[in-house]
Coordinates of C-alpha atoms in Angstrom, one line a residue:
Chain A
Q1 CA 42.4 33.9 109.1
K2 CA 40.0 31.0 109.0
E3 CA 37.8 30.8 105.9
V4 CA 34.6 30.5 108.0
E5 CA 34.6 31.7 111.5
Q6 CA 31.8 31.5 114.1
N7 CA 31.4 33.2 117.4
S8 CA 33.1 31.1 120.0
G9 CA 30.5 29.7 122.3
P10 CA 29.2 28.2 124.2
L11 CA 26.2 30.4 124.2
S12 CA 23.6 30.0 126.9
V13 CA 20.2 31.6 126.8
P14 CA 17.0 31.3 128.8
E15 CA 13.9 29.6 127.4
G16 CA 11.9 32.0 125.4
A17 CA 14.8 34.3 124.6
I18 CA 16.3 35.1 121.2
A19 CA 19.5 33.3 120.5
S20 CA 21.9 35.0 118.0
L21 CA 24.6 33.0 116.2
N22 CA 27.1 34.8 114.1
C23 CA 29.5 33.7 111.2
T24 CA 32.0 35.6 109.1
Y25 CA 33.6 34.4 105.9
S26 CA 36.8 35.4 104.1
D27 CA 36.0 34.6 100.4
R28 CA 34.1 37.5 98.8
G29 CA 33.1 35.2 95.9
S30 CA 31.0 33.0 98.2
Q31 CA 27.5 32.5 96.9
S32 CA 25.4 30.4 99.3
F33 CA 25.3 30.2 103.0
F34 CA 23.9 27.5 105.2
W35 CA 23.1 26.8 108.9
Y36 CA 23.1 23.3 110.1
R37 CA 22.0 22.0 113.5
Q38 CA 23.9 19.1 115.0
Y39 CA 22.8 17.3 118.2
S40 CA 25.4 15.5 120.2
G41 CA 26.5 12.3 118.5
K42 CA 24.3 12.9 115.5
S43 CA 24.9 14.1 111.9
P44 CA 24.2 17.7 110.9
E45 CA 20.8 18.7 109.6
L46 CA 20.1 21.6 107.4
I47 CA 17.8 24.2 109.0
M48 CA 18.3 27.4 106.8
F49 CA 20.0 28.5 103.7
I50 CA 20.3 32.0 102.2
Y51 CA 21.7 33.4 98.9
S52 CA 20.7 37.1 98.9
N53 CA 21.4 40.0 101.1
G54 CA 18.8 40.6 103.7
D55 CA 16.7 38.4 105.9
K56 CA 15.1 35.1 105.4
E57 CA 12.5 33.8 107.8
D58 CA 11.3 30.2 108.4
G59 CA 9.2 29.8 111.5
R60 CA 11.3 30.7 114.6
F61 CA 14.5 30.9 112.6
T62 CA 15.7 34.0 110.7
A63 CA 18.9 34.0 108.6
Q64 CA 20.5 37.3 107.9
L65 CA 23.1 37.9 105.2
N66 CA 25.3 40.9 104.6
K67 CA 27.7 40.2 101.7
A68 CA 29.4 43.6 102.0
S69 CA 30.4 42.8 105.5
Q70 CA 30.9 39.1 104.8
Y71 CA 28.6 38.3 107.6
V72 CA 25.8 35.8 108.1
S73 CA 23.8 35.2 111.2
L74 CA 21.0 33.0 112.6
L75 CA 18.4 34.2 115.0
I76 CA 16.3 31.7 116.9
R77 CA 13.2 33.3 118.5
D78 CA 11.4 31.9 121.4
S79 CA 14.3 29.5 122.1
Q80 CA 13.3 26.1 123.4
P81 CA 15.4 23.5 125.3
S82 CA 15.2 21.3 122.2
D83 CA 17.2 24.0 120.3
S84 CA 20.2 23.1 122.5
A85 CA 22.7 21.8 119.9
T86 CA 25.8 22.8 118.0
Y87 CA 25.1 25.1 115.1
L88 CA 27.4 25.0 112.1
C89 CA 27.7 27.7 109.5
A90 CA 28.7 26.6 106.0
V91 CA 29.7 28.5 102.9
Y92 CA 29.6 27.6 99.2
G93 CA 31.1 29.1 96.1
G94 CA 34.1 31.3 95.3
T95 CA 37.3 29.4 95.5
S96 CA 35.4 26.7 97.3
Y97 CA 33.3 25.9 94.3
G98 CA 31.9 22.3 94.4
K99 CA 32.1 22.0 98.2
L100 CA 30.9 23.5 101.4
T101 CA 33.4 25.0 103.9
F102 CA 32.3 24.7 107.5
G103 CA 32.9 26.9 110.5
Q104 CA 33.9 25.3 113.8
G105 CA 30.4 25.5 115.3
T106 CA 28.8 27.3 118.2
I107 CA 27.3 25.3 121.1
L108 CA 24.0 26.6 122.1
T109 CA 22.3 25.7 125.4
V110 CA 18.8 26.8 126.2
H111 CA 18.0 26.5 129.9
P112 CA 14.5 26.3 131.3
Chain B
D5 CA 12.8 6.3 101.5
G6 CA 15.8 8.0 99.8
G7 CA 18.8 8.8 101.9
I8 CA 22.4 8.1 102.7
T9 CA 23.5 5.0 104.6
Q10 CA 26.8 4.9 106.4
S11 CA 28.2 1.7 107.9
P12 CA 29.3 0.6 110.3
K13 CA 28.0 3.0 113.0
Y14 CA 31.0 2.2 115.2
L15 CA 34.4 0.9 114.1
F16 CA 37.5 0.0 116.0
R17 CA 40.9 0.0 114.3
K18 CA 44.1 -1.6 115.5
E19 CA 47.4 0.2 115.0
G20 CA 48.8 -0.4 111.5
Q21 CA 45.5 -1.6 110.1
N22 CA 43.5 -0.3 107.1
V23 CA 39.8 0.0 107.5
T24 CA 37.1 1.0 105.0
L25 CA 34.0 3.0 105.8
S26 CA 31.0 2.5 103.6
C27 CA 28.7 5.2 102.2
E28 CA 25.8 4.5 99.9
Q29 CA 23.1 6.9 98.6
N30 CA 19.9 6.4 96.7
L31 CA 19.1 10.0 96.1
N32 CA 20.5 10.0 92.5
H33 CA 23.0 12.6 93.7
D34 CA 26.0 13.2 91.5
A35 CA 28.4 14.5 94.1
M36 CA 29.6 12.8 97.3
Y37 CA 31.8 14.0 100.1
W38 CA 33.7 12.7 103.1
Y39 CA 34.2 14.9 106.2
R40 CA 36.0 14.3 109.4
Q41 CA 34.8 15.9 112.7
D42 CA 36.9 15.9 115.9
P43 CA 35.4 16.7 119.3
G44 CA 34.4 20.3 119.6
Q45 CA 35.4 21.0 116.0
G46 CA 33.7 21.7 112.7
L47 CA 33.8 19.5 109.7
R48 CA 37.0 19.2 107.6
L49 CA 36.8 17.9 104.1
I50 CA 38.8 14.7 103.3
Y51 CA 37.8 13.9 99.7
Y52 CA 35.0 14.7 97.3
S53 CA 33.7 13.4 94.0
Q54 CA 31.6 15.2 91.5
I55 CA 31.2 12.4 89.0
V56 CA 31.8 8.6 88.8
N57 CA 35.5 7.6 88.4
D58 CA 36.7 11.1 89.5
F59 CA 37.5 12.5 92.9
Q60 CA 39.5 15.4 94.4
K61 CA 41.5 15.8 97.6
G62 CA 40.1 18.0 100.3
D63 CA 41.9 19.8 103.0
I64 CA 43.1 16.7 105.0
A65 CA 43.5 13.9 102.4
E66 CA 46.8 12.5 103.7
G67 CA 46.3 9.0 105.1
Y68 CA 43.0 8.4 103.4
S69 CA 41.9 7.0 100.0
V70 CA 38.6 6.7 98.2
S71 CA 37.1 5.2 95.1
R72 CA 34.0 6.2 93.0
E73 CA 33.2 3.2 90.8
K74 CA 29.4 3.6 91.1
K75 CA 27.3 6.7 91.4
E76 CA 25.6 5.4 94.5
S77 CA 28.8 4.5 96.4
F78 CA 31.8 6.4 97.8
P79 CA 33.8 4.2 100.3
L80 CA 36.6 5.8 102.4
T81 CA 39.7 3.8 103.4
V82 CA 41.6 5.0 106.4
T83 CA 45.1 3.7 105.9
S84 CA 47.8 3.0 108.4
A85 CA 49.5 6.2 107.3
Q86 CA 46.8 8.2 109.0
K87 CA 48.4 8.6 112.4
N88 CA 45.4 10.0 114.3
P89 CA 42.3 8.5 112.8
T90 CA 40.0 8.6 115.9
A91 CA 37.1 10.8 114.8
F92 CA 33.5 11.0 113.7
Y93 CA 33.3 10.5 109.9
L94 CA 30.5 11.9 107.9
C95 CA 29.5 11.2 104.3
A96 CA 27.3 13.6 102.4
S97 CA 25.9 14.0 98.9
S98 CA 24.3 16.6 96.6
F99 CA 23.4 17.2 93.0
S100 CA 26.6 18.2 91.2
G101 CA 26.9 22.0 90.9
Q102 CA 24.0 22.2 93.3
G103 CA 25.9 23.0 96.4
R104 CA 23.6 25.9 96.5
S105 CA 21.0 23.7 98.1
G106 CA 23.3 22.2 100.6
Y107 CA 24.1 18.6 101.4
T108 CA 22.3 15.5 102.7
F109 CA 24.4 13.8 105.4
G110 CA 24.6 10.2 106.5
S111 CA 24.3 9.2 110.1
G112 CA 28.1 9.0 110.5
T113 CA 30.7 6.4 111.5
R114 CA 32.6 6.8 114.8
L115 CA 36.1 5.4 114.4
T116 CA 38.3 4.6 117.4
V117 CA 41.9 3.3 117.4
V118 CA 42.5 0.6 120.0

């Protein structure tokens, strides 16, 4: 089992819809969870992080964490074509103390 | 402005040649990291360093070497022992023990074997 696994895209949604990106992790000791956005040919940029169970909202983005289920998700409301990118889930802590472990990424396409 | 600078942006390596990728940061971060990304893949950790003069192997360290002589600098050498080096290389940094707040990434170096 991969340490961090994301839903296998690509994911295609119409403009204005909600995009839902999912991530599961195997290490129960994991403490912090991150979502990065990566445009083609560019480096990742941090868009959300969450430490506690529940929801965390920032503008059109909502991160959801369920430690019991070892599940973290990212919702993008009112999706825009500019949201089209690869989204990387990353996990910190537990046996990975001192470094982030990344999932394989989910490609999101928002079509007009 | 504070940030991480990677150079060069593009690098071409001949078979059997060692090449060095530069990574410099002025964020006063203690920890620095090197990741490799292959097309359609996530990031895989090569090496990381929490303090000067100390570094640890990541998941795919074979064929790579690093040094950390200064807090600001963490160069990566891709040796001839790395049989498939063509990839996108990303350097990142954070405050040590502050992985909770995530990393700052450089703009990357794209390495191609010719």
